[in-house]
Short mmCIF file of C-alpha atoms and ligand atoms in Angstrom, two decimals:
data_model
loop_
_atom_site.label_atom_id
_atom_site.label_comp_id
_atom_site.label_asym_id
_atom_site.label_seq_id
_atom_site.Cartn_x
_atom_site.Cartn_y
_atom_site.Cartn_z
CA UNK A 147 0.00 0.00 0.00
CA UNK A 148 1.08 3.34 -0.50
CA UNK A 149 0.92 5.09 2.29
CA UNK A 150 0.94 1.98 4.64
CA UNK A 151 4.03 2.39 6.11
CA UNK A 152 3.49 5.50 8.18
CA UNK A 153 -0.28 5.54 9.83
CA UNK A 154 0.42 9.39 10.07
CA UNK A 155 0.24 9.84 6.19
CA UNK A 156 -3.19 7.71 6.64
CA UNK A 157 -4.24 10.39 8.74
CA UNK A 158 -3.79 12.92 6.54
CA UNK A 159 -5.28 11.31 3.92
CA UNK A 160 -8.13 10.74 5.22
CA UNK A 161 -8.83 14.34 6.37
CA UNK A 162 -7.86 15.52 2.91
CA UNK A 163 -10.91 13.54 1.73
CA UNK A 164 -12.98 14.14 4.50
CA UNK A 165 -12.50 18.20 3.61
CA UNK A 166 -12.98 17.55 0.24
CA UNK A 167 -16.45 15.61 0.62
CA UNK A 168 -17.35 18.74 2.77
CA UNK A 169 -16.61 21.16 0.60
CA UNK A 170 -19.06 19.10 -1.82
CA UNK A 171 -21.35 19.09 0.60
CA UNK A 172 -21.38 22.93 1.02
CA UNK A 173 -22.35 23.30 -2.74
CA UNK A 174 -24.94 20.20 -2.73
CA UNK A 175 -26.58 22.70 -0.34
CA UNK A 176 -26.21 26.23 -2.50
CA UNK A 177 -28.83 26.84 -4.01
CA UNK A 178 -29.73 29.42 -0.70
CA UNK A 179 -33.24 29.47 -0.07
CA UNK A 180 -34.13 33.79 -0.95
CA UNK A 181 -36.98 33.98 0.44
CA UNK A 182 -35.93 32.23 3.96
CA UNK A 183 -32.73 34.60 4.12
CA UNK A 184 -35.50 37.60 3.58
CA UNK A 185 -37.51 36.01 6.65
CA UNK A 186 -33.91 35.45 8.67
CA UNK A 187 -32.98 39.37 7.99
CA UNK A 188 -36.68 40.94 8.96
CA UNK A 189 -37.16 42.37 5.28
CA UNK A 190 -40.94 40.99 5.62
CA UNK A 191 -41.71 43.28 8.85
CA UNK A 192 -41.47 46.24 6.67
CA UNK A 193 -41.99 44.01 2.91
CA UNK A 194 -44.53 42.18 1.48
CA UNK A 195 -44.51 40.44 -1.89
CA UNK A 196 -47.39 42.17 -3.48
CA UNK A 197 -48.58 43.99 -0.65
CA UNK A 198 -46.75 47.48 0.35
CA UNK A 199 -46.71 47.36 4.26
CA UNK A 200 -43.69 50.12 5.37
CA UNK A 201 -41.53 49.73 2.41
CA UNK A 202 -43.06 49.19 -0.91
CA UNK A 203 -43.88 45.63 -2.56
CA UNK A 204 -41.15 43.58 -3.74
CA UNK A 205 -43.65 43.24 -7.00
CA UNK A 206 -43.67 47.15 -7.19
CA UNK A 207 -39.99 47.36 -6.48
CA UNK A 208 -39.48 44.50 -9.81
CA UNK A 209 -42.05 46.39 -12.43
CA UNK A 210 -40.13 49.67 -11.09
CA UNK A 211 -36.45 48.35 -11.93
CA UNK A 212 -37.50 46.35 -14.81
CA UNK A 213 -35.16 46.14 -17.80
CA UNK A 214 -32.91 48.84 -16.51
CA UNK A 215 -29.66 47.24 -16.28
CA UNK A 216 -27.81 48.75 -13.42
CA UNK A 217 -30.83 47.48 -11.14
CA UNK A 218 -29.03 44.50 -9.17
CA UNK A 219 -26.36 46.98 -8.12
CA UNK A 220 -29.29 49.83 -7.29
CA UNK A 221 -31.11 47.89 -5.18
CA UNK A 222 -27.79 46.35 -3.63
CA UNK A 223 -26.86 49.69 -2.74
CA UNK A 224 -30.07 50.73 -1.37
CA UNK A 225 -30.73 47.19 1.19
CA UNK A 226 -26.74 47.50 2.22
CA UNK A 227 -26.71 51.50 2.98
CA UNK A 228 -30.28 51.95 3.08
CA UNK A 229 -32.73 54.32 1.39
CA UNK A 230 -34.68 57.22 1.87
CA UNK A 231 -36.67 59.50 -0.83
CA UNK A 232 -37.41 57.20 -3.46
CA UNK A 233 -40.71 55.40 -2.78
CA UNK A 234 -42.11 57.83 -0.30
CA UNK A 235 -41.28 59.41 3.34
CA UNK A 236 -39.97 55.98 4.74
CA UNK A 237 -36.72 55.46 5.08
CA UNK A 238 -35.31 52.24 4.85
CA UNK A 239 -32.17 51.52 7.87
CA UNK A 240 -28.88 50.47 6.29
CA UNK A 241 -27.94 46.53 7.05
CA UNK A 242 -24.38 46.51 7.32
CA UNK A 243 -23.95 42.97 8.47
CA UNK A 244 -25.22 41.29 5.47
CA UNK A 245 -22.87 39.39 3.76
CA UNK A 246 -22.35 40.92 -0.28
CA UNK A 247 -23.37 37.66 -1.40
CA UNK A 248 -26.93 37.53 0.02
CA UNK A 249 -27.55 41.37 -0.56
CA UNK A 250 -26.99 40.23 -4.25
CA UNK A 251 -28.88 37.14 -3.92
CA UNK A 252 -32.07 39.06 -2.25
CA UNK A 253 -31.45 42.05 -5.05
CA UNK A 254 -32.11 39.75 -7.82
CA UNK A 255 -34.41 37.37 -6.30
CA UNK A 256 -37.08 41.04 -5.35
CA UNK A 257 -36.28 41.86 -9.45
CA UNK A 258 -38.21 38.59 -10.34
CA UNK A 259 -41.11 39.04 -7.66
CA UNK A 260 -44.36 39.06 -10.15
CA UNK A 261 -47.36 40.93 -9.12
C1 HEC B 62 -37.69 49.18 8.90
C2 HEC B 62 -38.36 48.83 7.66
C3 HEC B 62 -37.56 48.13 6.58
C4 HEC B 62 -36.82 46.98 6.65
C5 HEC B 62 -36.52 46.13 7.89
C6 HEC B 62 -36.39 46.68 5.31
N1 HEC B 62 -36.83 47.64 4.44
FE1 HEC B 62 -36.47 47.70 2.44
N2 HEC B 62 -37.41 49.51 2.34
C7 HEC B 62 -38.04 50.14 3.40
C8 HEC B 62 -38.51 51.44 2.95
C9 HEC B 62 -39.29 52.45 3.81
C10 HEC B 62 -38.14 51.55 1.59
C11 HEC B 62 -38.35 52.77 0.67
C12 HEC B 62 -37.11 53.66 0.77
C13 HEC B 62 -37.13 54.84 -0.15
O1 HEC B 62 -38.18 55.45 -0.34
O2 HEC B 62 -36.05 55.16 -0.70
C14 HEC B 62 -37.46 50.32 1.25
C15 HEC B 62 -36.95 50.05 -0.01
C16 HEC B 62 -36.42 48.83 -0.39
C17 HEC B 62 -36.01 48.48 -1.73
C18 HEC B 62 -36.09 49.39 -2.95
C19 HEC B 62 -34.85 50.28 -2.95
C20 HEC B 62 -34.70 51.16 -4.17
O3 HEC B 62 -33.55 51.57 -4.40
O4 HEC B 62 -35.68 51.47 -4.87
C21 HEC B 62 -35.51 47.21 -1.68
C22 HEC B 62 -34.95 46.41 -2.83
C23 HEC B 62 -35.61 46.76 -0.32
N3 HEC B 62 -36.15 47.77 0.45
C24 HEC B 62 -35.21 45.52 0.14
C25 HEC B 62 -35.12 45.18 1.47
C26 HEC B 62 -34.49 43.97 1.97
C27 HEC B 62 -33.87 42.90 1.10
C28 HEC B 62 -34.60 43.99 3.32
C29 HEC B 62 -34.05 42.98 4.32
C30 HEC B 62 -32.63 42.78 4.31
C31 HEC B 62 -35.31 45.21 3.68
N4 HEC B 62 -35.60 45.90 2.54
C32 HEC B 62 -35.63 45.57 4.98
C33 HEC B 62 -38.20 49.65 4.67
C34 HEC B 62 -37.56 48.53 5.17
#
């Protein structure tokens, strides 16, 4: 065998693999659910889909943005620093601790939220 002689190399081995399978793992389980990281953040206390409640719908907020092609970054802007002025007297607070990935993820999941 290989690696018989020294059980250390064994060792290693095996963690290599086991970090690998993990690592497959962690994709198996992308794609993130959008709508459960919207739930997880508290976007819904001030968002509906189709309803406006604080902030306006996430169907208003689509029809709004739709085919302008800067939008994803707009609207990642607006949920990381928040926004004031553009829907109405509301201001939306900033959410600094999201991670870039899931502001982009919930930026272009609210861009394909149909009335
Ligand atoms: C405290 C209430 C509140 C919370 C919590 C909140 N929002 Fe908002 N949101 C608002 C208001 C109010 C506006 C309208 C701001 C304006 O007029 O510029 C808004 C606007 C938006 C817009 C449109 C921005 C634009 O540039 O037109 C998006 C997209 C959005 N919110 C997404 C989110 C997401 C995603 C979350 C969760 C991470 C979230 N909001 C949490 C109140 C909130």
């Amino acid at each position: 065998m290989l690696y018989g002689a020294n059980p250390m190399n064994k060792i290693r081995l095996m963690a290599l693999s086991l970090t690998f399978s993990l690592a497959g793992l962690a994709q198996a389980a992308d794609p993130v659910n959008v709508p459960d990281l919207a739930k997880a953040n508290g976007c819904f206390s001030c968002h509906g889909m189709t309803e406006k409640v604080v902030g306006p719908a996430y169907s208003s907020v689509a029809q709004r943005y739709a085919g302008q092609k800067d939008a994803v970054a707009d609207l990642m802007m607006s949920i990381q620093n928040g926004s004031t002025g553009k829907w109405g007297r509301m201001a939306m607070p900033s959410h600094p601790s999201l991670a870039k990935d899931d502001v982009k993820r919930l930026a272009e999941w609210i861009l394909t939220v149909k009335k």
